Amino acid sequence: MKVTNKTILVTGANRGLGKALLEEALRRGAKKVYATTRGPFKHADPRVTALTLDQTDEIQIRQAANEVSDLDLLVNNAGVAHSAELIDVGVIQEHLDVNLLGPFRVTRAFSPLLKRSKGAILNILSLAAIAPVPIFAAYSISKAASHSMTQLFRAYLATHGVAVHAAFLGPVDTDMVRDIPMDKASPASVAAGIFDGLERGEEDIFPDSMAQALAEGWRRGIVKAVESQNAKYMPPETPGKDESFTRTFSVEQSPKEVFEAINDVRSWWTGDIEGSSGKLGDEFTYRYKHLHRSTQKLVEIVPDKKVVWRVSNAHLSFTKTPAEWNDTQVVFEIARKGDATEVRFTHRGLVPTFECFDACSGGWTHYIGSLKKRITTGLAQKE
Ligand SMILES: NC(=O)c1ccc[n+]([C@@H]2O[C@H](COP(=O)([O-])OP(=O)(O)OC[C@H]3O[C@@H](n4cnc5c(N)ncnc54)[C@H](OP(=O)(O)O)[C@@H]3O)[C@@H](O)[C@H]2O)c1
């Protein structure tokens, strides 16, 4: 993949290698770079958009994903490394949470966009993923696991046209290894080496001189051979696993009538509704018995074509994760098709991995039926 004109997201872009990758992407003519950081971040280049993202926090990841509409390349760079012996379960858990589950969560959130663009993922690994470094025991375990995850995403996403690259780095002169006396490559040279490898289409990238010495042996070695052999054993396709709940129906009524019915939310979404719905910025709170509370804000409205609500303040008391709906979006798209008007409903973010997916899908299916009745008969529904 060429970086020029691409939209790129780099995690942990405020310092170290992430900052160098951000600068290198800009230097190579990226169209837009999303720089995700845990704290406040500003960049002088107007092509840079800062997003807050701690990769251990599902809600922050979802909020960030809501801000991004197109993506060509996801760079999973953020990570931690504490030098520690192989003793402490808590230290291993912390490394796995950030270095394995972090990129996993981020990849899961952004892969729908990458499938759409037929884009790429670049996971920043380490030579410690290939063989562990004893003073970085927990880190090595997490990077080896992250390598396995990278191979799996490569196999799973290949059919969607998404390329998954791994960069195996030797020591780089950043805060991470500041106190370790050894030869280190500069972050700028490593960032350039990583993008050179990506632009050459290398699946596994060895960007610095210590890593480069191993590249040929690795590419012709047994691990790559077994990886491609095992990649044939894919589970049967389960379509839509990471896709949001969606339903489409058609009615004879005009787009204007459909648009008005959607905004007349009290007439088809039963329960207690406080507030208003009709113009941009309107907000209403929905309550259903003690089971469901959520606030919907109208964040996009195109008369007779589209309505988007953003959900906050959610509390679904029948689940163990009652705030699951927060920062999801409820989208109604209206289009005239021949003699009919098609309505596509999507609860963006309500995916099968959600605890409430089954119950909420059932609820929405009922209310979409109720909306259709409201459109076709003009009558409000009762529970
Ligand atoms: N330096 C090396 O020798 C070396 C060698 C091989 C591989 N690598 C890999 O290169 C990548 C970058 O490391 P680096 O050397 O640039 O390290 P670094 O200077 O310590 O920077 C780490 C970055 O990750 C971010 N981060 C840490 N925990 C996070 C979390 N929970 N959520 C989101 N961001 C988080 C940090 O953000 P804050 O500023 O908020 O802490 C920072 O931006 C890592 O994946 C690392 O494993 C480094």
mmCIF file of C-alpha atoms in Angstrom, residues 2-379:
data_model
loop_
_atom_site.group_PDB
_atom_site.id
_atom_site.type_symbol
_atom_site.label_atom_id
_atom_site.label_comp_id
_atom_site.label_asym_id
_atom_site.label_seq_id
_atom_site.Cartn_x
_atom_site.Cartn_y
_atom_site.Cartn_z
ATOM 1 C CA LYS A 2 1.247 3.480 -0.871
ATOM 2 C CA VAL A 3 0.828 6.019 1.914
ATOM 3 C CA THR A 4 0.204 8.989 -0.410
ATOM 4 C CA ASN A 5 -3.384 10.191 -0.273
ATOM 5 C CA LYS A 6 -4.416 7.594 2.278
ATOM 6 C CA THR A 7 -6.341 8.042 5.523
ATOM 7 C CA ILE A 8 -4.326 6.540 8.364
ATOM 8 C CA LEU A 9 -4.873 6.033 12.080
ATOM 9 C CA VAL A 10 -1.880 5.671 14.416
ATOM 10 C CA THR A 11 -2.399 4.657 18.054
ATOM 11 C CA GLY A 12 -0.047 6.067 20.705
ATOM 12 C CA ALA A 13 0.927 8.892 18.340
ATOM 13 C CA ASN A 14 2.007 11.403 21.004
ATOM 14 C CA ARG A 15 5.540 10.115 21.569
ATOM 15 C CA GLY A 16 8.168 7.523 20.699
ATOM 16 C CA LEU A 17 7.701 5.456 17.567
ATOM 17 C CA GLY A 18 4.024 6.464 17.187
ATOM 18 C CA LYS A 19 5.017 10.116 16.839
ATOM 19 C CA ALA A 20 7.677 9.164 14.280
ATOM 20 C CA LEU A 21 5.123 7.105 12.311
ATOM 21 C CA LEU A 22 2.727 10.061 12.335
ATOM 22 C CA GLU A 23 5.440 12.418 10.991
ATOM 23 C CA GLU A 24 6.551 9.882 8.360
ATOM 24 C CA ALA A 25 2.975 9.357 7.149
ATOM 25 C CA LEU A 26 2.588 13.140 6.749
ATOM 26 C CA ARG A 27 5.958 13.374 4.962
ATOM 27 C CA ARG A 28 4.823 10.684 2.505
ATOM 28 C CA GLY A 29 1.692 12.633 1.614
ATOM 29 C CA ALA A 30 -1.045 10.978 3.679
ATOM 30 C CA LYS A 31 -4.394 12.675 3.074
ATOM 31 C CA LYS A 32 -5.449 12.530 6.718
ATOM 32 C CA VAL A 33 -3.921 11.070 9.879
ATOM 33 C CA TYR A 34 -5.939 10.279 12.997
ATOM 34 C CA ALA A 35 -3.538 10.504 15.936
ATOM 35 C CA THR A 36 -4.931 8.631 18.915
ATOM 36 C CA THR A 37 -3.557 9.417 22.347
ATOM 37 C CA ARG A 38 -4.599 8.981 25.963
ATOM 38 C CA GLY A 39 -4.030 12.614 26.912
ATOM 39 C CA PRO A 40 -4.576 15.947 25.132
ATOM 40 C CA PHE A 41 -2.746 16.257 21.811
ATOM 41 C CA LYS A 42 -2.323 18.994 19.214
ATOM 42 C CA HIS A 43 -0.508 19.014 15.906
ATOM 43 C CA ALA A 44 0.159 21.976 13.617
ATOM 44 C CA ASP A 45 -0.587 20.068 10.395
ATOM 45 C CA PRO A 46 -4.285 20.448 9.428
ATOM 46 C CA ARG A 47 -4.268 16.861 8.103
ATOM 47 C CA VAL A 48 -3.947 15.596 11.687
ATOM 48 C CA THR A 49 -7.061 14.909 13.773
ATOM 49 C CA ALA A 50 -6.498 14.022 17.412
ATOM 50 C CA LEU A 51 -8.710 11.382 19.034
ATOM 51 C CA THR A 52 -8.697 10.232 22.650
ATOM 52 C CA LEU A 53 -8.225 6.486 22.895
ATOM 53 C CA ASP A 54 -7.017 4.285 25.701
ATOM 54 C CA GLN A 55 -6.926 0.860 24.137
ATOM 55 C CA THR A 56 -8.032 -0.836 27.334
ATOM 56 C CA ASP A 57 -11.283 1.164 27.288
ATOM 57 C CA GLU A 58 -14.026 -0.212 24.998
ATOM 58 C CA ILE A 59 -16.167 2.909 25.313
ATOM 59 C CA GLN A 60 -13.343 5.259 24.315
ATOM 60 C CA ILE A 61 -12.539 3.014 21.361
ATOM 61 C CA ARG A 62 -16.158 3.103 20.253
ATOM 62 C CA GLN A 63 -16.308 6.891 20.658
ATOM 63 C CA ALA A 64 -13.168 7.216 18.515
ATOM 64 C CA ALA A 65 -14.574 4.837 15.881
ATOM 65 C CA ASN A 66 -17.704 7.002 15.695
ATOM 66 C CA GLU A 67 -15.514 9.973 14.740
ATOM 67 C CA VAL A 68 -13.926 8.198 11.776
ATOM 68 C CA SER A 69 -15.881 7.736 8.566
ATOM 69 C CA ASP A 70 -13.134 6.445 6.227
ATOM 70 C CA LEU A 71 -9.933 4.558 6.909
ATOM 71 C CA ASP A 72 -7.287 2.969 4.667
ATOM 72 C CA LEU A 73 -4.613 1.983 7.179
ATOM 73 C CA LEU A 74 -4.795 1.195 10.894
ATOM 74 C CA VAL A 75 -1.429 1.262 12.683
ATOM 75 C CA ASN A 76 -1.594 -0.555 16.028
ATOM 76 C CA ASN A 77 1.456 1.032 17.620
ATOM 77 C CA ALA A 78 0.563 1.819 21.274
ATOM 78 C CA GLY A 79 2.049 -0.512 23.832
ATOM 79 C CA VAL A 80 3.726 -0.905 27.205
ATOM 80 C CA ALA A 81 6.850 -2.690 28.390
ATOM 81 C CA HIS A 82 7.902 -3.043 32.002
ATOM 82 C CA SER A 83 11.060 -4.942 32.635
ATOM 83 C CA ALA A 84 10.013 -7.669 35.041
ATOM 84 C CA GLU A 85 10.878 -11.220 35.832
ATOM 85 C CA LEU A 86 8.575 -14.114 35.115
ATOM 86 C CA ILE A 87 6.829 -14.039 38.510
ATOM 87 C CA ASP A 88 3.891 -11.696 38.690
ATOM 88 C CA VAL A 89 0.493 -12.668 37.226
ATOM 89 C CA GLY A 90 -0.711 -9.038 37.495
ATOM 90 C CA VAL A 91 2.162 -7.775 35.333
ATOM 91 C CA ILE A 92 1.433 -10.407 32.680
ATOM 92 C CA GLN A 93 -2.261 -9.485 32.754
ATOM 93 C CA GLU A 94 -1.457 -5.785 32.341
ATOM 94 C CA HIS A 95 0.763 -6.468 29.320
ATOM 95 C CA LEU A 96 -1.841 -8.742 27.752
ATOM 96 C CA ASP A 97 -4.565 -6.143 28.326
ATOM 97 C CA VAL A 98 -2.617 -3.376 26.571
ATOM 98 C CA ASN A 99 -0.456 -5.206 24.001
ATOM 99 C CA LEU A 100 -2.770 -8.066 22.995
ATOM 100 C CA LEU A 101 -6.362 -7.153 23.840
ATOM 101 C CA GLY A 102 -5.740 -3.435 23.071
ATOM 102 C CA PRO A 103 -4.962 -3.947 19.357
ATOM 103 C CA PHE A 104 -7.630 -6.659 19.276
ATOM 104 C CA ARG A 105 -10.315 -4.234 20.489
ATOM 105 C CA VAL A 106 -9.105 -1.466 18.172
ATOM 106 C CA THR A 107 -8.960 -3.798 15.166
ATOM 107 C CA ARG A 108 -12.453 -5.096 15.871
ATOM 108 C CA ALA A 109 -13.825 -1.540 16.083
ATOM 109 C CA PHE A 110 -12.181 -0.287 12.877
ATOM 110 C CA SER A 111 -12.276 -3.390 10.681
ATOM 111 C CA PRO A 112 -15.720 -2.579 9.169
ATOM 112 C CA LEU A 113 -14.165 0.620 7.732
ATOM 113 C CA LEU A 114 -11.109 -1.296 6.494
ATOM 114 C CA LYS A 115 -13.286 -3.931 4.848
ATOM 115 C CA ARG A 116 -15.105 -1.158 3.040
ATOM 116 C CA SER A 117 -11.895 0.486 1.798
ATOM 117 C CA LYS A 118 -10.085 -2.846 1.255
ATOM 118 C CA GLY A 119 -7.411 -1.288 3.411
ATOM 119 C CA ALA A 120 -4.636 -2.606 5.635
ATOM 120 C CA ILE A 121 -3.605 -3.146 9.238
ATOM 121 C CA LEU A 122 -0.042 -2.714 10.458
ATOM 122 C CA ASN A 123 0.735 -4.213 13.865
ATOM 123 C CA ILE A 124 3.891 -2.987 15.566
ATOM 124 C CA LEU A 125 5.436 -6.106 17.082
ATOM 125 C CA SER A 126 8.957 -6.801 18.254
ATOM 126 C CA LEU A 127 11.716 -9.365 17.785
ATOM 127 C CA ALA A 128 10.594 -10.388 21.294
ATOM 128 C CA ALA A 129 7.481 -11.829 19.603
ATOM 129 C CA ILE A 130 9.710 -14.354 17.830
ATOM 130 C CA ALA A 131 11.854 -15.273 20.830
ATOM 131 C CA PRO A 132 11.431 -13.834 24.337
ATOM 132 C CA VAL A 133 13.801 -11.374 26.003
ATOM 133 C CA PRO A 134 14.189 -12.566 29.636
ATOM 134 C CA ILE A 135 14.319 -9.054 31.196
ATOM 135 C CA PHE A 136 11.037 -8.247 29.401
ATOM 136 C CA ALA A 137 9.247 -11.490 30.257
ATOM 137 C CA ALA A 138 5.617 -10.325 30.394
ATOM 138 C CA TYR A 139 6.160 -8.013 27.417
ATOM 139 C CA SER A 140 7.591 -10.884 25.367
ATOM 140 C CA ILE A 141 4.597 -13.087 26.169
ATOM 141 C CA SER A 142 2.211 -10.310 25.115
ATOM 142 C CA LYS A 143 4.040 -9.624 21.843
ATOM 143 C CA ALA A 144 4.180 -13.356 20.984
ATOM 144 C CA ALA A 145 0.421 -13.541 21.599
ATOM 145 C CA SER A 146 -0.052 -10.379 19.548
ATOM 146 C CA HIS A 147 1.869 -12.020 16.702
ATOM 147 C CA SER A 148 -0.526 -14.973 16.817
ATOM 148 C CA MET A 149 -3.454 -12.522 16.758
ATOM 149 C CA THR A 150 -1.864 -10.773 13.758
ATOM 150 C CA GLN A 151 -1.607 -14.081 11.864
ATOM 151 C CA LEU A 152 -5.243 -14.850 12.704
ATOM 152 C CA PHE A 153 -6.537 -11.451 11.534
ATOM 153 C CA ARG A 154 -4.472 -11.957 8.367
ATOM 154 C CA ALA A 155 -6.293 -15.227 7.698
ATOM 155 C CA TYR A 156 -9.747 -13.928 8.664
ATOM 156 C CA LEU A 157 -9.540 -10.616 6.801
ATOM 157 C CA ALA A 158 -7.888 -11.918 3.620
ATOM 158 C CA THR A 159 -11.277 -12.784 2.107
ATOM 159 C CA HIS A 160 -12.382 -9.185 2.743
ATOM 160 C CA GLY A 161 -9.400 -7.755 0.857
ATOM 161 C CA VAL A 162 -7.746 -6.369 4.013
ATOM 162 C CA ALA A 163 -3.965 -6.945 4.199
ATOM 163 C CA VAL A 164 -2.484 -7.476 7.661
ATOM 164 C CA HIS A 165 1.195 -6.610 8.159
ATOM 165 C CA ALA A 166 3.483 -7.198 11.123
ATOM 166 C CA ALA A 167 6.565 -5.097 11.876
ATOM 167 C CA PHE A 168 9.231 -6.932 13.889
ATOM 168 C CA LEU A 169 11.435 -4.313 15.519
ATOM 169 C CA GLY A 170 14.773 -4.472 17.250
ATOM 170 C CA PRO A 171 15.512 -1.883 19.996
ATOM 171 C CA VAL A 172 14.356 1.670 19.218
ATOM 172 C CA ASP A 173 15.524 4.766 21.057
ATOM 173 C CA THR A 174 12.318 5.696 22.903
ATOM 174 C CA ASP A 175 11.172 6.014 26.532
ATOM 175 C CA MET A 176 10.308 2.315 26.489
ATOM 176 C CA VAL A 177 13.940 1.178 26.606
ATOM 177 C CA ARG A 178 15.504 4.407 27.870
ATOM 178 C CA ASP A 179 17.273 2.736 30.803
ATOM 179 C CA ILE A 180 18.492 -0.341 28.940
ATOM 180 C CA PRO A 181 22.064 0.019 27.660
ATOM 181 C CA MET A 182 22.097 -1.404 24.111
ATOM 182 C CA ASP A 183 22.321 -0.283 20.492
ATOM 183 C CA LYS A 184 19.081 1.362 19.432
ATOM 184 C CA ALA A 185 17.812 2.626 16.099
ATOM 185 C CA SER A 186 16.283 6.115 15.874
ATOM 186 C CA PRO A 187 12.457 6.249 15.836
ATOM 187 C CA ALA A 188 12.539 8.272 12.569
ATOM 188 C CA SER A 189 14.668 5.658 10.748
ATOM 189 C CA VAL A 190 12.475 2.804 12.027
ATOM 190 C CA ALA A 191 9.281 4.606 10.982
ATOM 191 C CA ALA A 192 10.750 5.116 7.492
ATOM 192 C CA GLY A 193 11.788 1.425 7.351
ATOM 193 C CA ILE A 194 8.267 0.337 8.375
ATOM 194 C CA PHE A 195 6.558 2.411 5.659
ATOM 195 C CA ASP A 196 9.171 1.298 3.081
ATOM 196 C CA GLY A 197 8.264 -2.321 3.877
ATOM 197 C CA LEU A 198 4.537 -1.546 3.714
ATOM 198 C CA GLU A 199 4.943 0.199 0.353
ATOM 199 C CA ARG A 200 6.887 -2.807 -0.965
ATOM 200 C CA GLY A 201 3.951 -4.992 0.096
ATOM 201 C CA GLU A 202 5.934 -7.009 2.651
ATOM 202 C CA GLU A 203 3.678 -9.043 4.933
ATOM 203 C CA ASP A 204 6.341 -9.141 7.667
ATOM 204 C CA ILE A 205 8.492 -6.030 7.900
ATOM 205 C CA PHE A 206 11.987 -5.929 9.451
ATOM 206 C CA PRO A 207 12.700 -2.193 9.548
ATOM 207 C CA ASP A 208 15.988 -1.706 11.433
ATOM 208 C CA SER A 209 19.425 -3.201 10.960
ATOM 209 C CA MET A 210 19.175 -5.738 13.806
ATOM 210 C CA ALA A 211 15.816 -6.965 12.483
ATOM 211 C CA GLN A 212 16.873 -6.912 8.820
ATOM 212 C CA ALA A 213 19.550 -9.526 9.491
ATOM 213 C CA LEU A 214 16.759 -12.013 10.290
ATOM 214 C CA ALA A 215 14.345 -11.170 7.470
ATOM 215 C CA GLU A 216 15.445 -13.664 4.829
ATOM 216 C CA GLY A 217 15.651 -16.605 7.218
ATOM 217 C CA TRP A 218 12.219 -15.749 8.622
ATOM 218 C CA ARG A 219 10.544 -15.508 5.233
ATOM 219 C CA ARG A 220 11.870 -18.905 4.137
ATOM 220 C CA GLY A 221 11.488 -20.481 7.606
ATOM 221 C CA ILE A 222 9.208 -23.034 9.140
ATOM 222 C CA VAL A 223 6.939 -20.544 10.967
ATOM 223 C CA LYS A 224 5.820 -18.896 7.705
ATOM 224 C CA ALA A 225 5.345 -22.305 6.100
ATOM 225 C CA VAL A 226 3.111 -23.504 8.950
ATOM 226 C CA GLU A 227 1.226 -20.180 8.972
ATOM 227 C CA SER A 228 0.209 -20.531 5.338
ATOM 228 C CA GLN A 229 -0.602 -24.225 5.807
ATOM 229 C CA ASN A 230 -2.865 -23.505 8.822
ATOM 230 C CA ALA A 231 -4.550 -20.540 7.143
ATOM 231 C CA LYS A 232 -6.473 -23.029 4.980
ATOM 232 C CA TYR A 233 -8.421 -24.200 8.046
ATOM 233 C CA MET A 234 -10.871 -21.349 8.323
ATOM 234 C CA PRO A 235 -14.152 -21.781 10.220
ATOM 235 C CA PRO A 236 -17.285 -21.600 8.056
ATOM 236 C CA GLU A 237 -18.066 -17.953 7.298
ATOM 237 C CA THR A 238 -20.338 -16.391 9.912
ATOM 238 C CA PRO A 239 -21.585 -13.355 8.036
ATOM 239 C CA GLY A 240 -22.135 -10.112 9.825
ATOM 240 C CA LYS A 241 -20.350 -11.067 13.058
ATOM 241 C CA ASP A 242 -18.945 -7.587 13.553
ATOM 242 C CA GLU A 243 -21.739 -5.823 11.744
ATOM 243 C CA SER A 244 -24.344 -3.680 13.382
ATOM 244 C CA PHE A 245 -27.998 -4.646 13.660
ATOM 245 C CA THR A 246 -29.871 -3.499 10.558
ATOM 246 C CA ARG A 247 -33.336 -3.909 9.005
ATOM 247 C CA THR A 248 -34.790 -2.627 5.737
ATOM 248 C CA PHE A 249 -38.425 -2.272 4.696
ATOM 249 C CA SER A 250 -40.368 -0.534 1.929
ATOM 250 C CA VAL A 251 -43.626 1.411 2.011
ATOM 251 C CA GLU A 252 -45.789 3.208 -0.556
ATOM 252 C CA GLN A 253 -45.696 6.490 1.380
ATOM 253 C CA SER A 254 -43.399 9.348 0.354
ATOM 254 C CA PRO A 255 -39.943 10.006 1.906
ATOM 255 C CA LYS A 256 -41.474 13.107 3.553
ATOM 256 C CA GLU A 257 -44.161 11.019 5.306
ATOM 257 C CA VAL A 258 -41.522 8.496 6.423
ATOM 258 C CA PHE A 259 -39.248 11.263 7.724
ATOM 259 C CA GLU A 260 -42.114 12.823 9.711
ATOM 260 C CA ALA A 261 -43.120 9.464 11.179
ATOM 261 C CA ILE A 262 -39.550 8.722 12.341
ATOM 262 C CA ASN A 263 -39.373 12.079 14.105
ATOM 263 C CA ASP A 264 -42.789 11.490 15.707
ATOM 264 C CA VAL A 265 -40.979 9.062 17.942
ATOM 265 C CA ARG A 266 -43.699 8.893 20.634
ATOM 266 C CA SER A 267 -46.059 7.359 18.094
ATOM 267 C CA TRP A 268 -44.019 4.220 17.433
ATOM 268 C CA TRP A 269 -41.452 3.775 20.239
ATOM 269 C CA THR A 270 -43.640 2.991 23.229
ATOM 270 C CA GLY A 271 -42.448 3.701 26.739
ATOM 271 C CA ASP A 272 -41.961 7.083 28.474
ATOM 272 C CA ILE A 273 -40.367 9.680 26.263
ATOM 273 C CA GLU A 274 -39.274 13.086 27.531
ATOM 274 C CA GLY A 275 -37.803 15.800 25.341
ATOM 275 C CA SER A 276 -38.094 16.526 21.649
ATOM 276 C CA SER A 277 -37.119 15.015 18.325
ATOM 277 C CA GLY A 278 -37.349 16.917 15.050
ATOM 278 C CA LYS A 279 -34.396 19.215 14.569
ATOM 279 C CA LEU A 280 -30.630 19.011 14.859
ATOM 280 C CA GLY A 281 -29.466 19.030 18.492
ATOM 281 C CA ASP A 282 -32.854 17.922 19.905
ATOM 282 C CA GLU A 283 -32.614 15.365 22.678
ATOM 283 C CA PHE A 284 -35.080 12.938 24.187
ATOM 284 C CA THR A 285 -34.888 10.361 26.933
ATOM 285 C CA TYR A 286 -36.581 7.009 26.504
ATOM 286 C CA ARG A 287 -37.579 4.875 29.504
ATOM 287 C CA TYR A 288 -39.181 1.454 29.437
ATOM 288 C CA LYS A 289 -40.267 0.257 32.886
ATOM 289 C CA HIS A 290 -37.161 -0.280 35.048
ATOM 290 C CA LEU A 291 -35.473 -2.101 32.172
ATOM 291 C CA HIS A 292 -34.235 0.542 29.759
ATOM 292 C CA ARG A 293 -33.199 4.170 29.880
ATOM 293 C CA SER A 294 -31.273 6.032 27.189
ATOM 294 C CA THR A 295 -30.905 9.562 25.853
ATOM 295 C CA GLN A 296 -30.910 10.133 22.102
ATOM 296 C CA LYS A 297 -29.471 13.303 20.538
ATOM 297 C CA LEU A 298 -30.184 14.195 16.902
ATOM 298 C CA VAL A 299 -26.660 14.587 15.503
ATOM 299 C CA GLU A 300 -27.489 14.466 11.785
ATOM 300 C CA ILE A 301 -30.685 15.288 9.985
ATOM 301 C CA VAL A 302 -31.220 15.543 6.228
ATOM 302 C CA PRO A 303 -34.903 16.268 5.545
ATOM 303 C CA ASP A 304 -36.666 13.303 3.901
ATOM 304 C CA LYS A 305 -33.354 11.393 3.630
ATOM 305 C CA LYS A 306 -31.601 10.689 6.901
ATOM 306 C CA VAL A 307 -31.880 10.920 10.697
ATOM 307 C CA VAL A 308 -29.067 9.971 13.092
ATOM 308 C CA TRP A 309 -29.350 9.784 16.880
ATOM 309 C CA ARG A 310 -26.351 9.412 19.149
ATOM 310 C CA VAL A 311 -27.056 7.480 22.359
ATOM 311 C CA SER A 312 -25.799 8.494 25.806
ATOM 312 C CA ASN A 313 -26.786 7.967 29.438
ATOM 313 C CA ALA A 314 -27.786 4.376 28.639
ATOM 314 C CA HIS A 315 -28.863 1.979 31.362
ATOM 315 C CA LEU A 316 -30.134 -1.447 30.336
ATOM 316 C CA SER A 317 -30.714 -2.957 33.757
ATOM 317 C CA PHE A 318 -31.195 -6.514 32.488
ATOM 318 C CA THR A 319 -27.533 -6.794 31.427
ATOM 319 C CA LYS A 320 -24.247 -6.921 33.328
ATOM 320 C CA THR A 321 -22.959 -4.104 31.105
ATOM 321 C CA PRO A 322 -25.873 -1.622 31.316
ATOM 322 C CA ALA A 323 -24.029 1.220 29.525
ATOM 323 C CA GLU A 324 -23.418 -0.835 26.360
ATOM 324 C CA TRP A 325 -25.508 1.448 24.161
ATOM 325 C CA ASN A 326 -23.459 4.547 25.003
ATOM 326 C CA ASP A 327 -21.922 6.174 21.923
ATOM 327 C CA THR A 328 -23.736 3.900 19.533
ATOM 328 C CA GLN A 329 -25.744 5.580 16.769
ATOM 329 C CA VAL A 330 -29.250 4.874 15.550
ATOM 330 C CA VAL A 331 -29.463 5.649 11.841
ATOM 331 C CA PHE A 332 -32.536 5.907 9.599
ATOM 332 C CA GLU A 333 -31.815 6.198 5.862
ATOM 333 C CA ILE A 334 -34.695 6.965 3.506
ATOM 334 C CA ALA A 335 -34.521 6.532 -0.279
ATOM 335 C CA ARG A 336 -37.099 6.490 -3.053
ATOM 336 C CA LYS A 337 -36.721 3.271 -5.091
ATOM 337 C CA GLY A 338 -39.157 3.097 -8.025
ATOM 338 C CA ASP A 339 -42.715 3.396 -6.658
ATOM 339 C CA ALA A 340 -41.731 2.689 -3.076
ATOM 340 C CA THR A 341 -39.777 4.348 -0.295
ATOM 341 C CA GLU A 342 -37.069 2.212 1.262
ATOM 342 C CA VAL A 343 -36.205 2.686 4.925
ATOM 343 C CA ARG A 344 -32.918 1.285 6.191
ATOM 344 C CA PHE A 345 -32.610 1.182 9.978
ATOM 345 C CA THR A 346 -29.166 0.538 11.500
ATOM 346 C CA HIS A 347 -28.212 0.610 15.155
ATOM 347 C CA ARG A 348 -24.541 1.319 14.444
ATOM 348 C CA GLY A 349 -22.422 -0.277 17.182
ATOM 349 C CA LEU A 350 -25.047 -2.803 18.294
ATOM 350 C CA VAL A 351 -23.002 -5.827 17.217
ATOM 351 C CA PRO A 352 -23.348 -9.557 17.991
ATOM 352 C CA THR A 353 -20.598 -9.342 20.620
ATOM 353 C CA PHE A 354 -22.868 -7.092 22.730
ATOM 354 C CA GLU A 355 -24.440 -8.781 25.731
ATOM 355 C CA CYS A 356 -27.858 -7.330 24.832
ATOM 356 C CA PHE A 357 -27.584 -8.128 21.114
ATOM 357 C CA ASP A 358 -30.272 -10.819 21.099
ATOM 358 C CA ALA A 359 -32.705 -9.009 23.382
ATOM 359 C CA CYS A 360 -32.096 -5.620 21.735
ATOM 360 C CA SER A 361 -32.429 -7.058 18.208
ATOM 361 C CA GLY A 362 -35.781 -8.539 19.243
ATOM 362 C CA GLY A 363 -36.854 -5.176 20.694
ATOM 363 C CA TRP A 364 -35.831 -3.245 17.602
ATOM 364 C CA THR A 365 -37.515 -5.770 15.281
ATOM 365 C CA HIS A 366 -40.751 -5.103 17.187
ATOM 366 C CA TYR A 367 -40.363 -1.312 17.033
ATOM 367 C CA ILE A 368 -39.362 -1.281 13.366
ATOM 368 C CA GLY A 369 -42.657 -3.123 12.735
ATOM 369 C CA SER A 370 -44.361 -0.478 14.835
ATOM 370 C CA LEU A 371 -42.719 2.322 12.822
ATOM 371 C CA LYS A 372 -43.810 0.694 9.563
ATOM 372 C CA LYS A 373 -47.409 0.497 10.861
ATOM 373 C CA ARG A 374 -47.246 4.151 11.923
ATOM 374 C CA ILE A 375 -46.070 5.115 8.414
ATOM 375 C CA THR A 376 -48.640 3.049 6.542
ATOM 376 C CA THR A 377 -51.679 3.694 8.782
ATOM 377 C CA GLY A 378 -50.764 7.036 10.341
ATOM 378 C CA LEU A 379 -51.812 5.559 13.684
#
